[in-house]
Amino acid sequence: MSDYVIPEIKATEAEMISIRHYLHANPELSLEEFNTSELVASKLTEWGYQVTRGLGKTGVVGSLSKGDSPRTIGLRADMDALPIEETTGLPWASTAPGKMHACGHDGHTTILLAAAKYIASPACQFNGTVHLIFQPADGKLFVLSAHRIEYHVAYAFLELINVVEENPDFSGNDSFGSHDVNCYFIWR
């Protein structure tokens, strides 16, 4: 991957850092992600997504169609924290006793929100439908039949957005190989 950062995403850096710090300081355990899902849903709504809440109790799906392509892509991020006491002393350390984002799901959620904002912007030439899946309770699969999303599990960098934009004929369910940025995708 290159060091290139899309200027419109770079412009949201301070906002996204603030969101991540907020999420990190306010962790919620599996199926208790009520404040997190509210934040996610409000941001997606603000950016023009059709939002479905309460999937798998606290899950959120944001859907947006742009252009006229029938193709659909889904990106997934997990939102839950772990039952661990944080002792980092960071200014944005957990304020919830016995709960911590020790596995990076605050980052996953924020990265997907950054992608969401960019995809919704006029600068993004995405042509198709995107479903952004904010999953509660990492490791548990929820059937999102309300959206009739049929997806194959693969790990992908969020840089997939660049691949899709630069290669409109891209198709398939290829792995882009990241276990750090846990995003599932489909392209059909």
Short mmCIF file of N, CA and C in Angstrom, two decimals:
data_model
loop_
_atom_site.label_atom_id
_atom_site.label_comp_id
_atom_site.label_asym_id
_atom_site.label_seq_id
_atom_site.Cartn_x
_atom_site.Cartn_y
_atom_site.Cartn_z
N MET A 1 0.84 -1.18 0.00
CA MET A 1 0.00 0.00 0.00
C MET A 1 0.89 1.24 0.00
N SER A 2 0.40 2.26 -0.63
CA SER A 2 1.16 3.50 -0.69
C SER A 2 0.87 4.35 0.55
N ASP A 3 1.65 5.41 0.68
CA ASP A 3 1.46 6.35 1.78
C ASP A 3 0.42 7.41 1.43
N TYR A 4 -0.17 7.30 0.26
CA TYR A 4 -1.15 8.29 -0.19
C TYR A 4 -2.38 8.27 0.70
N VAL A 5 -2.81 9.43 1.11
CA VAL A 5 -4.05 9.57 1.87
C VAL A 5 -4.97 10.48 1.07
N ILE A 6 -6.19 10.05 0.86
CA ILE A 6 -7.17 10.85 0.12
C ILE A 6 -7.35 12.18 0.86
N PRO A 7 -7.17 13.31 0.17
CA PRO A 7 -7.24 14.61 0.85
C PRO A 7 -8.52 14.83 1.65
N GLU A 8 -9.66 14.39 1.13
CA GLU A 8 -10.92 14.58 1.85
C GLU A 8 -10.97 13.76 3.14
N ILE A 9 -10.29 12.64 3.17
CA ILE A 9 -10.20 11.85 4.41
C ILE A 9 -9.22 12.52 5.37
N LYS A 10 -8.10 12.99 4.85
CA LYS A 10 -7.12 13.70 5.67
C LYS A 10 -7.76 14.92 6.34
N ALA A 11 -8.68 15.57 5.63
CA ALA A 11 -9.34 16.76 6.17
C ALA A 11 -10.23 16.44 7.37
N THR A 12 -10.60 15.19 7.55
CA THR A 12 -11.46 14.79 8.68
C THR A 12 -10.64 14.24 9.85
N GLU A 13 -9.32 14.32 9.75
CA GLU A 13 -8.46 13.70 10.76
C GLU A 13 -8.79 14.13 12.18
N ALA A 14 -8.90 15.42 12.45
CA ALA A 14 -9.17 15.90 13.81
C ALA A 14 -10.52 15.38 14.31
N GLU A 15 -11.53 15.41 13.45
CA GLU A 15 -12.85 14.91 13.82
C GLU A 15 -12.80 13.42 14.15
N MET A 16 -12.09 12.65 13.33
CA MET A 16 -12.03 11.20 13.54
C MET A 16 -11.20 10.85 14.78
N ILE A 17 -10.14 11.60 15.04
CA ILE A 17 -9.37 11.38 16.26
C ILE A 17 -10.25 11.65 17.48
N SER A 18 -11.04 12.70 17.40
CA SER A 18 -11.95 13.02 18.50
C SER A 18 -12.97 11.91 18.73
N ILE A 19 -13.52 11.37 17.65
CA ILE A 19 -14.47 10.26 17.76
C ILE A 19 -13.79 9.05 18.39
N ARG A 20 -12.60 8.70 17.92
CA ARG A 20 -11.91 7.53 18.47
C ARG A 20 -11.61 7.72 19.95
N HIS A 21 -11.15 8.89 20.32
CA HIS A 21 -10.86 9.14 21.74
C HIS A 21 -12.14 9.04 22.58
N TYR A 22 -13.25 9.56 22.06
CA TYR A 22 -14.52 9.45 22.77
C TYR A 22 -14.91 7.97 22.95
N LEU A 23 -14.83 7.21 21.85
CA LEU A 23 -15.18 5.79 21.93
C LEU A 23 -14.26 5.04 22.89
N HIS A 24 -12.97 5.37 22.84
CA HIS A 24 -12.01 4.69 23.72
C HIS A 24 -12.32 5.00 25.19
N ALA A 25 -12.67 6.23 25.46
CA ALA A 25 -12.95 6.64 26.85
C ALA A 25 -14.29 6.11 27.35
N ASN A 26 -15.14 5.68 26.43
CA ASN A 26 -16.49 5.24 26.79
C ASN A 26 -16.79 3.85 26.22
N PRO A 27 -16.00 2.84 26.60
CA PRO A 27 -16.16 1.50 26.03
C PRO A 27 -17.43 0.82 26.52
N GLU A 28 -17.99 -0.02 25.65
CA GLU A 28 -19.18 -0.79 26.00
C GLU A 28 -18.95 -2.25 25.59
N LEU A 29 -19.34 -3.16 26.45
CA LEU A 29 -19.14 -4.58 26.20
C LEU A 29 -20.11 -5.09 25.14
N SER A 30 -19.89 -6.32 24.70
CA SER A 30 -20.72 -6.97 23.69
C SER A 30 -22.20 -6.86 24.02
N LEU A 31 -22.97 -6.45 23.02
CA LEU A 31 -24.41 -6.30 23.10
C LEU A 31 -24.87 -5.23 24.08
N GLU A 32 -23.92 -4.40 24.52
CA GLU A 32 -24.23 -3.24 25.37
C GLU A 32 -23.80 -1.95 24.69
N GLU A 33 -23.55 -1.98 23.41
CA GLU A 33 -22.99 -0.84 22.68
C GLU A 33 -24.05 0.20 22.32
N PHE A 34 -24.87 0.60 23.29
CA PHE A 34 -25.98 1.51 23.03
C PHE A 34 -25.51 2.92 22.67
N ASN A 35 -24.58 3.49 23.43
CA ASN A 35 -24.08 4.83 23.12
C ASN A 35 -23.26 4.82 21.84
N THR A 36 -22.46 3.77 21.65
CA THR A 36 -21.66 3.66 20.44
C THR A 36 -22.57 3.59 19.22
N SER A 37 -23.58 2.74 19.27
CA SER A 37 -24.47 2.61 18.11
C SER A 37 -25.25 3.90 17.86
N GLU A 38 -25.58 4.62 18.92
CA GLU A 38 -26.27 5.91 18.75
C GLU A 38 -25.35 6.91 18.05
N LEU A 39 -24.09 6.97 18.46
CA LEU A 39 -23.14 7.85 17.81
C LEU A 39 -22.99 7.48 16.34
N VAL A 40 -22.80 6.20 16.06
CA VAL A 40 -22.64 5.73 14.68
C VAL A 40 -23.88 6.09 13.86
N ALA A 41 -25.05 5.76 14.36
CA ALA A 41 -26.29 6.02 13.62
C ALA A 41 -26.49 7.51 13.36
N SER A 42 -26.17 8.35 14.34
CA SER A 42 -26.36 9.79 14.15
C SER A 42 -25.40 10.33 13.09
N LYS A 43 -24.16 9.86 13.08
CA LYS A 43 -23.20 10.30 12.06
C LYS A 43 -23.64 9.84 10.67
N LEU A 44 -24.04 8.58 10.56
CA LEU A 44 -24.48 8.07 9.26
C LEU A 44 -25.69 8.83 8.75
N THR A 45 -26.64 9.11 9.63
CA THR A 45 -27.82 9.88 9.25
C THR A 45 -27.42 11.28 8.78
N GLU A 46 -26.53 11.91 9.52
CA GLU A 46 -26.04 13.24 9.17
C GLU A 46 -25.43 13.26 7.77
N TRP A 47 -24.77 12.15 7.38
CA TRP A 47 -24.09 12.08 6.09
C TRP A 47 -24.98 11.53 4.98
N GLY A 48 -26.26 11.29 5.26
CA GLY A 48 -27.19 10.91 4.21
C GLY A 48 -27.45 9.43 4.03
N TYR A 49 -27.01 8.61 4.94
CA TYR A 49 -27.23 7.17 4.84
C TYR A 49 -28.63 6.80 5.34
N GLN A 50 -29.19 5.75 4.75
CA GLN A 50 -30.39 5.13 5.31
C GLN A 50 -29.89 4.24 6.44
N VAL A 51 -30.41 4.43 7.63
CA VAL A 51 -29.87 3.75 8.81
C VAL A 51 -30.88 2.77 9.39
N THR A 52 -30.41 1.58 9.66
CA THR A 52 -31.20 0.57 10.36
C THR A 52 -30.50 0.29 11.68
N ARG A 53 -31.24 0.39 12.76
CA ARG A 53 -30.67 0.21 14.09
C ARG A 53 -31.22 -1.06 14.73
N GLY A 54 -30.53 -1.50 15.77
CA GLY A 54 -31.02 -2.59 16.58
C GLY A 54 -30.82 -3.98 16.01
N LEU A 55 -29.99 -4.11 14.99
CA LEU A 55 -29.71 -5.44 14.44
C LEU A 55 -28.80 -6.19 15.40
N GLY A 56 -29.20 -7.40 15.78
CA GLY A 56 -28.42 -8.13 16.78
C GLY A 56 -28.38 -7.36 18.08
N LYS A 57 -29.40 -6.63 18.39
CA LYS A 57 -29.60 -5.80 19.58
C LYS A 57 -29.04 -4.40 19.41
N THR A 58 -27.73 -4.27 19.19
CA THR A 58 -27.12 -2.93 19.12
C THR A 58 -26.41 -2.65 17.80
N GLY A 59 -26.55 -3.53 16.82
CA GLY A 59 -25.89 -3.33 15.53
C GLY A 59 -26.55 -2.24 14.71
N VAL A 60 -25.77 -1.67 13.82
CA VAL A 60 -26.23 -0.60 12.94
C VAL A 60 -25.77 -0.92 11.53
N VAL A 61 -26.66 -0.70 10.56
CA VAL A 61 -26.28 -0.79 9.16
C VAL A 61 -26.66 0.53 8.50
N GLY A 62 -25.69 1.12 7.83
CA GLY A 62 -25.94 2.33 7.05
C GLY A 62 -25.82 1.97 5.58
N SER A 63 -26.82 2.35 4.79
CA SER A 63 -26.83 2.02 3.36
C SER A 63 -26.92 3.31 2.55
N LEU A 64 -26.16 3.35 1.48
CA LEU A 64 -26.14 4.53 0.61
C LEU A 64 -25.96 4.07 -0.83
N SER A 65 -26.78 4.58 -1.71
CA SER A 65 -26.64 4.30 -3.14
C SER A 65 -26.20 5.58 -3.84
N LYS A 66 -25.21 5.42 -4.72
CA LYS A 66 -24.71 6.54 -5.53
C LYS A 66 -24.59 6.05 -6.96
N GLY A 67 -24.97 6.88 -7.89
CA GLY A 67 -24.85 6.51 -9.29
C GLY A 67 -25.90 5.49 -9.70
N ASP A 68 -25.60 4.77 -10.79
CA ASP A 68 -26.59 3.85 -11.34
C ASP A 68 -26.13 2.40 -11.40
N SER A 69 -25.00 2.10 -10.82
CA SER A 69 -24.50 0.72 -10.87
C SER A 69 -25.32 -0.17 -9.94
N PRO A 70 -25.59 -1.40 -10.37
CA PRO A 70 -26.29 -2.35 -9.50
C PRO A 70 -25.36 -3.03 -8.50
N ARG A 71 -24.07 -2.77 -8.59
CA ARG A 71 -23.10 -3.41 -7.71
C ARG A 71 -23.28 -2.96 -6.27
N THR A 72 -22.93 -3.87 -5.36
CA THR A 72 -23.06 -3.61 -3.93
C THR A 72 -21.78 -4.02 -3.24
N ILE A 73 -21.36 -3.21 -2.29
CA ILE A 73 -20.21 -3.55 -1.47
C ILE A 73 -20.63 -3.39 -0.01
N GLY A 74 -20.15 -4.25 0.84
CA GLY A 74 -20.39 -4.15 2.27
C GLY A 74 -19.08 -4.08 3.01
N LEU A 75 -18.98 -3.18 3.96
CA LEU A 75 -17.80 -3.07 4.82
C LEU A 75 -18.25 -3.22 6.26
N ARG A 76 -17.49 -3.93 7.07
CA ARG A 76 -17.89 -4.24 8.42
C ARG A 76 -16.82 -3.84 9.42
N ALA A 77 -17.29 -3.32 10.55
CA ALA A 77 -16.39 -3.03 11.67
C ALA A 77 -17.10 -3.47 12.95
N ASP A 78 -16.33 -3.92 13.90
CA ASP A 78 -16.89 -4.33 15.18
C ASP A 78 -16.78 -3.17 16.16
N MET A 79 -17.66 -3.16 17.18
CA MET A 79 -17.77 -1.99 18.06
C MET A 79 -17.51 -2.28 19.53
N ASP A 80 -17.47 -3.53 19.93
CA ASP A 80 -17.46 -3.85 21.37
C ASP A 80 -16.08 -3.76 22.00
N ALA A 81 -16.10 -3.55 23.31
CA ALA A 81 -14.88 -3.49 24.12
C ALA A 81 -14.73 -4.80 24.89
N LEU A 82 -13.68 -4.88 25.66
CA LEU A 82 -13.40 -6.08 26.46
C LEU A 82 -13.54 -5.79 27.95
N PRO A 83 -13.81 -6.82 28.74
CA PRO A 83 -13.89 -6.64 30.20
C PRO A 83 -12.49 -6.64 30.83
N ILE A 84 -11.77 -5.56 30.58
CA ILE A 84 -10.39 -5.40 31.06
C ILE A 84 -10.27 -4.02 31.69
N GLU A 85 -9.55 -3.95 32.78
CA GLU A 85 -9.30 -2.65 33.44
C GLU A 85 -8.18 -1.94 32.69
N GLU A 86 -8.41 -0.71 32.28
CA GLU A 86 -7.37 0.05 31.59
C GLU A 86 -6.49 0.78 32.59
N THR A 87 -5.18 0.65 32.39
CA THR A 87 -4.22 1.30 33.29
C THR A 87 -3.19 2.12 32.51
N THR A 88 -3.55 2.56 31.29
CA THR A 88 -2.59 3.27 30.44
C THR A 88 -2.29 4.68 30.93
N GLY A 89 -3.25 5.33 31.58
CA GLY A 89 -3.06 6.70 32.00
C GLY A 89 -3.18 7.71 30.88
N LEU A 90 -3.61 7.27 29.71
CA LEU A 90 -3.78 8.19 28.59
C LEU A 90 -4.91 9.18 28.86
N PRO A 91 -4.83 10.36 28.29
CA PRO A 91 -5.90 11.34 28.51
C PRO A 91 -7.28 10.82 28.07
N TRP A 92 -7.31 9.90 27.13
CA TRP A 92 -8.58 9.34 26.64
C TRP A 92 -8.79 7.91 27.15
N ALA A 93 -8.16 7.57 28.25
CA ALA A 93 -8.31 6.23 28.83
C ALA A 93 -9.76 5.98 29.22
N SER A 94 -10.10 4.73 29.33
CA SER A 94 -11.46 4.33 29.68
C SER A 94 -11.92 4.97 30.98
N THR A 95 -13.14 5.46 30.95
CA THR A 95 -13.77 6.01 32.16
C THR A 95 -14.76 5.00 32.75
N ALA A 96 -14.86 3.84 32.12
CA ALA A 96 -15.77 2.78 32.58
C ALA A 96 -14.97 1.71 33.30
N PRO A 97 -15.13 1.59 34.60
CA PRO A 97 -14.36 0.60 35.36
C PRO A 97 -14.55 -0.81 34.80
N GLY A 98 -13.43 -1.49 34.58
CA GLY A 98 -13.46 -2.87 34.12
C GLY A 98 -13.78 -3.05 32.65
N LYS A 99 -13.74 -1.96 31.87
CA LYS A 99 -14.01 -2.04 30.43
C LYS A 99 -12.95 -1.26 29.68
N MET A 100 -12.51 -1.83 28.54
CA MET A 100 -11.46 -1.16 27.77
C MET A 100 -11.52 -1.59 26.31
N HIS A 101 -11.22 -0.67 25.43
CA HIS A 101 -11.02 -1.01 24.02
C HIS A 101 -9.58 -1.46 23.84
N ALA A 102 -9.28 -2.66 24.33
CA ALA A 102 -7.93 -3.19 24.26
C ALA A 102 -7.63 -3.87 22.93
N CYS A 103 -8.65 -4.11 22.13
CA CYS A 103 -8.43 -4.83 20.87
C CYS A 103 -8.63 -3.95 19.65
N GLY A 104 -8.86 -2.67 19.83
CA GLY A 104 -8.88 -1.75 18.70
C GLY A 104 -10.21 -1.53 18.02
N HIS A 105 -11.31 -2.00 18.62
CA HIS A 105 -12.60 -1.82 17.96
C HIS A 105 -13.04 -0.36 17.92
N ASP A 106 -12.53 0.46 18.83
CA ASP A 106 -12.76 1.90 18.73
C ASP A 106 -12.15 2.44 17.44
N GLY A 107 -10.99 1.92 17.11
CA GLY A 107 -10.33 2.29 15.86
C GLY A 107 -11.08 1.76 14.64
N HIS A 108 -11.53 0.50 14.70
CA HIS A 108 -12.27 -0.07 13.58
C HIS A 108 -13.52 0.76 13.29
N THR A 109 -14.25 1.09 14.35
CA THR A 109 -15.48 1.86 14.19
C THR A 109 -15.17 3.23 13.57
N THR A 110 -14.13 3.87 14.06
CA THR A 110 -13.76 5.20 13.56
C THR A 110 -13.29 5.14 12.12
N ILE A 111 -12.52 4.13 11.77
CA ILE A 111 -12.05 3.98 10.39
C ILE A 111 -13.23 3.82 9.44
N LEU A 112 -14.21 3.01 9.84
CA LEU A 112 -15.37 2.82 8.98
C LEU A 112 -16.20 4.10 8.90
N LEU A 113 -16.28 4.87 9.99
CA LEU A 113 -16.96 6.16 9.93
C LEU A 113 -16.23 7.13 8.99
N ALA A 114 -14.91 7.11 9.00
CA ALA A 114 -14.15 7.97 8.08
C ALA A 114 -14.44 7.58 6.64
N ALA A 115 -14.48 6.29 6.38
CA ALA A 115 -14.82 5.82 5.03
C ALA A 115 -16.24 6.23 4.67
N ALA A 116 -17.16 6.12 5.64
CA ALA A 116 -18.57 6.48 5.41
C ALA A 116 -18.70 7.94 5.00
N LYS A 117 -18.01 8.80 5.71
CA LYS A 117 -18.09 10.24 5.41
C LYS A 117 -17.55 10.52 4.01
N TYR A 118 -16.43 9.89 3.69
CA TYR A 118 -15.85 10.09 2.37
C TYR A 118 -16.75 9.55 1.26
N ILE A 119 -17.26 8.34 1.42
CA ILE A 119 -18.10 7.74 0.39
C ILE A 119 -19.32 8.61 0.12
N ALA A 120 -19.88 9.21 1.15
CA ALA A 120 -21.07 10.05 1.00
C ALA A 120 -20.76 11.41 0.38
N SER A 121 -19.49 11.79 0.37
CA SER A 121 -19.13 13.13 -0.12
C SER A 121 -19.15 13.20 -1.64
N PRO A 122 -19.35 14.41 -2.17
CA PRO A 122 -19.31 14.59 -3.63
C PRO A 122 -17.94 14.23 -4.22
N ALA A 123 -16.89 14.29 -3.42
CA ALA A 123 -15.55 13.98 -3.91
C ALA A 123 -15.38 12.52 -4.28
N CYS A 124 -16.16 11.66 -3.66
CA CYS A 124 -16.05 10.22 -3.91
C CYS A 124 -16.87 9.84 -5.13
N GLN A 125 -16.23 9.22 -6.08
CA GLN A 125 -16.90 8.85 -7.32
C GLN A 125 -17.44 7.42 -7.26
N PHE A 126 -17.70 6.91 -6.08
CA PHE A 126 -18.25 5.57 -5.93
C PHE A 126 -19.56 5.45 -6.68
N ASN A 127 -19.73 4.35 -7.40
CA ASN A 127 -20.93 4.11 -8.20
C ASN A 127 -21.50 2.76 -7.79
N GLY A 128 -22.56 2.77 -7.02
CA GLY A 128 -23.17 1.52 -6.55
C GLY A 128 -23.82 1.75 -5.20
N THR A 129 -24.01 0.67 -4.49
CA THR A 129 -24.60 0.73 -3.15
C THR A 129 -23.59 0.21 -2.16
N VAL A 130 -23.47 0.92 -1.06
CA VAL A 130 -22.58 0.48 0.02
C VAL A 130 -23.43 0.22 1.26
N HIS A 131 -23.15 -0.89 1.93
CA HIS A 131 -23.75 -1.21 3.21
C HIS A 131 -22.63 -1.22 4.24
N LEU A 132 -22.71 -0.34 5.20
CA LEU A 132 -21.72 -0.26 6.26
C LEU A 132 -22.29 -0.96 7.48
N ILE A 133 -21.65 -2.02 7.89
CA ILE A 133 -22.16 -2.88 8.94
C ILE A 133 -21.33 -2.67 10.20
N PHE A 134 -21.96 -2.10 11.22
CA PHE A 134 -21.31 -1.87 12.51
C PHE A 134 -21.83 -2.96 13.44
N GLN A 135 -20.98 -3.95 13.65
CA GLN A 135 -21.39 -5.17 14.34
C GLN A 135 -21.12 -5.11 15.83
N PRO A 136 -22.12 -5.49 16.62
CA PRO A 136 -21.89 -5.66 18.06
C PRO A 136 -21.31 -7.04 18.31
N ALA A 137 -20.76 -7.26 19.48
CA ALA A 137 -20.37 -8.60 19.91
C ALA A 137 -19.48 -9.30 18.89
N ASP A 138 -18.27 -8.79 18.70
CA ASP A 138 -17.31 -9.37 17.77
C ASP A 138 -17.24 -10.89 17.96
N GLY A 139 -17.18 -11.59 16.85
CA GLY A 139 -17.06 -13.03 16.91
C GLY A 139 -18.38 -13.75 16.81
N LYS A 140 -19.45 -13.02 16.88
CA LYS A 140 -20.77 -13.62 16.72
C LYS A 140 -21.35 -13.13 15.40
N LEU A 141 -21.89 -14.04 14.62
CA LEU A 141 -22.44 -13.67 13.32
C LEU A 141 -23.92 -13.39 13.44
N PHE A 142 -24.33 -12.23 12.99
CA PHE A 142 -25.74 -11.87 13.00
C PHE A 142 -26.25 -11.88 11.57
N VAL A 143 -27.40 -12.48 11.37
CA VAL A 143 -28.00 -12.54 10.05
C VAL A 143 -28.71 -11.22 9.81
N LEU A 144 -28.29 -10.52 8.80
CA LEU A 144 -28.84 -9.21 8.51
C LEU A 144 -29.87 -9.33 7.40
N SER A 145 -30.87 -10.17 7.63
CA SER A 145 -31.84 -10.47 6.59
C SER A 145 -32.67 -9.25 6.21
N ALA A 146 -32.76 -8.27 7.08
CA ALA A 146 -33.52 -7.06 6.75
C ALA A 146 -32.96 -6.38 5.52
N HIS A 147 -31.68 -6.56 5.28
CA HIS A 147 -31.03 -5.97 4.12
C HIS A 147 -30.75 -6.99 3.03
N ARG A 148 -31.11 -8.24 3.28
CA ARG A 148 -30.83 -9.33 2.34
C ARG A 148 -29.38 -9.27 1.88
N ILE A 149 -28.49 -9.03 2.83
CA ILE A 149 -27.07 -8.98 2.52
C ILE A 149 -26.53 -10.40 2.58
N GLU A 150 -26.04 -10.87 1.47
CA GLU A 150 -25.39 -12.17 1.44
C GLU A 150 -23.92 -11.87 1.20
N TYR A 151 -23.09 -12.16 2.17
CA TYR A 151 -21.70 -11.81 1.98
C TYR A 151 -20.77 -12.97 2.34
N HIS A 152 -19.64 -12.94 1.69
CA HIS A 152 -18.59 -13.88 1.97
C HIS A 152 -17.60 -13.18 2.88
N VAL A 153 -17.10 -13.88 3.84
CA VAL A 153 -16.20 -13.28 4.81
C VAL A 153 -14.80 -13.22 4.22
N ALA A 154 -14.23 -12.05 4.26
CA ALA A 154 -12.85 -11.85 3.83
C ALA A 154 -12.32 -10.64 4.58
N TYR A 155 -11.03 -10.62 4.84
CA TYR A 155 -10.46 -9.47 5.50
C TYR A 155 -10.00 -8.49 4.43
N ALA A 156 -10.19 -7.20 4.70
CA ALA A 156 -9.81 -6.21 3.70
C ALA A 156 -9.38 -4.93 4.37
N PHE A 157 -8.44 -4.26 3.76
CA PHE A 157 -8.10 -2.91 4.18
C PHE A 157 -9.20 -1.99 3.69
N LEU A 158 -9.44 -0.92 4.41
CA LEU A 158 -10.41 0.05 3.91
C LEU A 158 -9.91 0.75 2.65
N GLU A 159 -8.63 0.53 2.31
CA GLU A 159 -8.12 1.06 1.06
C GLU A 159 -8.82 0.41 -0.12
N LEU A 160 -9.65 -0.60 0.13
CA LEU A 160 -10.45 -1.22 -0.91
C LEU A 160 -11.25 -0.16 -1.65
N ILE A 161 -11.63 0.90 -0.96
CA ILE A 161 -12.37 1.98 -1.61
C ILE A 161 -11.57 2.51 -2.79
N ASN A 162 -10.26 2.70 -2.61
CA ASN A 162 -9.43 3.17 -3.72
C ASN A 162 -9.39 2.15 -4.85
N VAL A 163 -9.30 0.87 -4.51
CA VAL A 163 -9.25 -0.18 -5.54
C VAL A 163 -10.52 -0.14 -6.37
N VAL A 164 -11.65 -0.01 -5.71
CA VAL A 164 -12.93 0.01 -6.42
C VAL A 164 -13.03 1.25 -7.30
N GLU A 165 -12.61 2.41 -6.78
CA GLU A 165 -12.70 3.64 -7.57
C GLU A 165 -11.76 3.62 -8.76
N GLU A 166 -10.57 3.07 -8.57
CA GLU A 166 -9.58 3.08 -9.64
C GLU A 166 -9.81 1.95 -10.65
N ASN A 167 -10.56 0.93 -10.27
CA ASN A 167 -10.79 -0.22 -11.13
C ASN A 167 -12.28 -0.55 -11.17
N PRO A 168 -13.06 0.18 -11.96
CA PRO A 168 -14.51 -0.01 -11.94
C PRO A 168 -14.94 -1.41 -12.38
N ASP A 169 -14.07 -2.16 -13.04
CA ASP A 169 -14.44 -3.51 -13.46
C ASP A 169 -14.03 -4.56 -12.44
N PHE A 170 -13.49 -4.11 -11.30
CA PHE A 170 -13.09 -5.03 -10.25
C PHE A 170 -14.27 -5.89 -9.83
N SER A 171 -14.06 -7.16 -9.73
CA SER A 171 -15.12 -8.03 -9.22
C SER A 171 -14.47 -9.21 -8.53
N GLY A 172 -15.22 -9.87 -7.68
CA GLY A 172 -14.71 -11.05 -7.00
C GLY A 172 -14.68 -10.85 -5.52
N ASN A 173 -14.33 -11.88 -4.83
CA ASN A 173 -14.25 -11.87 -3.37
C ASN A 173 -12.81 -12.17 -2.99
N ASP A 174 -11.93 -11.20 -3.21
CA ASP A 174 -10.52 -11.40 -2.96
C ASP A 174 -10.15 -10.91 -1.59
N SER A 175 -9.17 -11.55 -1.00
CA SER A 175 -8.69 -11.13 0.31
C SER A 175 -7.58 -10.12 0.14
N PHE A 176 -7.66 -9.03 0.87
CA PHE A 176 -6.61 -8.03 0.88
C PHE A 176 -5.77 -8.15 2.13
N GLY A 177 -6.03 -9.18 2.94
CA GLY A 177 -5.18 -9.64 4.01
C GLY A 177 -4.86 -8.71 5.15
N SER A 178 -5.82 -8.34 5.96
CA SER A 178 -5.51 -7.61 7.18
C SER A 178 -6.29 -8.21 8.32
N HIS A 179 -5.62 -8.52 9.40
CA HIS A 179 -6.37 -8.94 10.59
C HIS A 179 -6.49 -7.76 11.55
N ASP A 180 -5.85 -6.64 11.24
CA ASP A 180 -5.93 -5.47 12.11
C ASP A 180 -7.16 -4.63 11.81
N VAL A 181 -7.47 -4.46 10.56
CA VAL A 181 -8.65 -3.69 10.18
C VAL A 181 -9.66 -4.73 9.70
N ASN A 182 -10.47 -5.17 10.62
CA ASN A 182 -11.40 -6.28 10.45
C ASN A 182 -12.60 -5.84 9.65
N CYS A 183 -12.54 -5.82 8.35
CA CYS A 183 -13.66 -5.39 7.55
C CYS A 183 -14.04 -6.50 6.58
N TYR A 184 -15.29 -6.89 6.59
CA TYR A 184 -15.77 -7.87 5.66
C TYR A 184 -16.29 -7.13 4.45
N PHE A 185 -16.16 -7.71 3.26
CA PHE A 185 -16.67 -7.02 2.10
C PHE A 185 -17.29 -7.99 1.10
N ILE A 186 -18.15 -7.44 0.29
CA ILE A 186 -18.67 -8.16 -0.87
C ILE A 186 -18.61 -7.22 -2.05
N TRP A 187 -18.59 -7.77 -3.21
CA TRP A 187 -18.65 -6.98 -4.42
C TRP A 187 -19.34 -7.84 -5.43
N ARG A 188 -20.53 -7.48 -5.84
CA ARG A 188 -21.25 -8.28 -6.83
C ARG A 188 -21.97 -7.38 -7.80
#
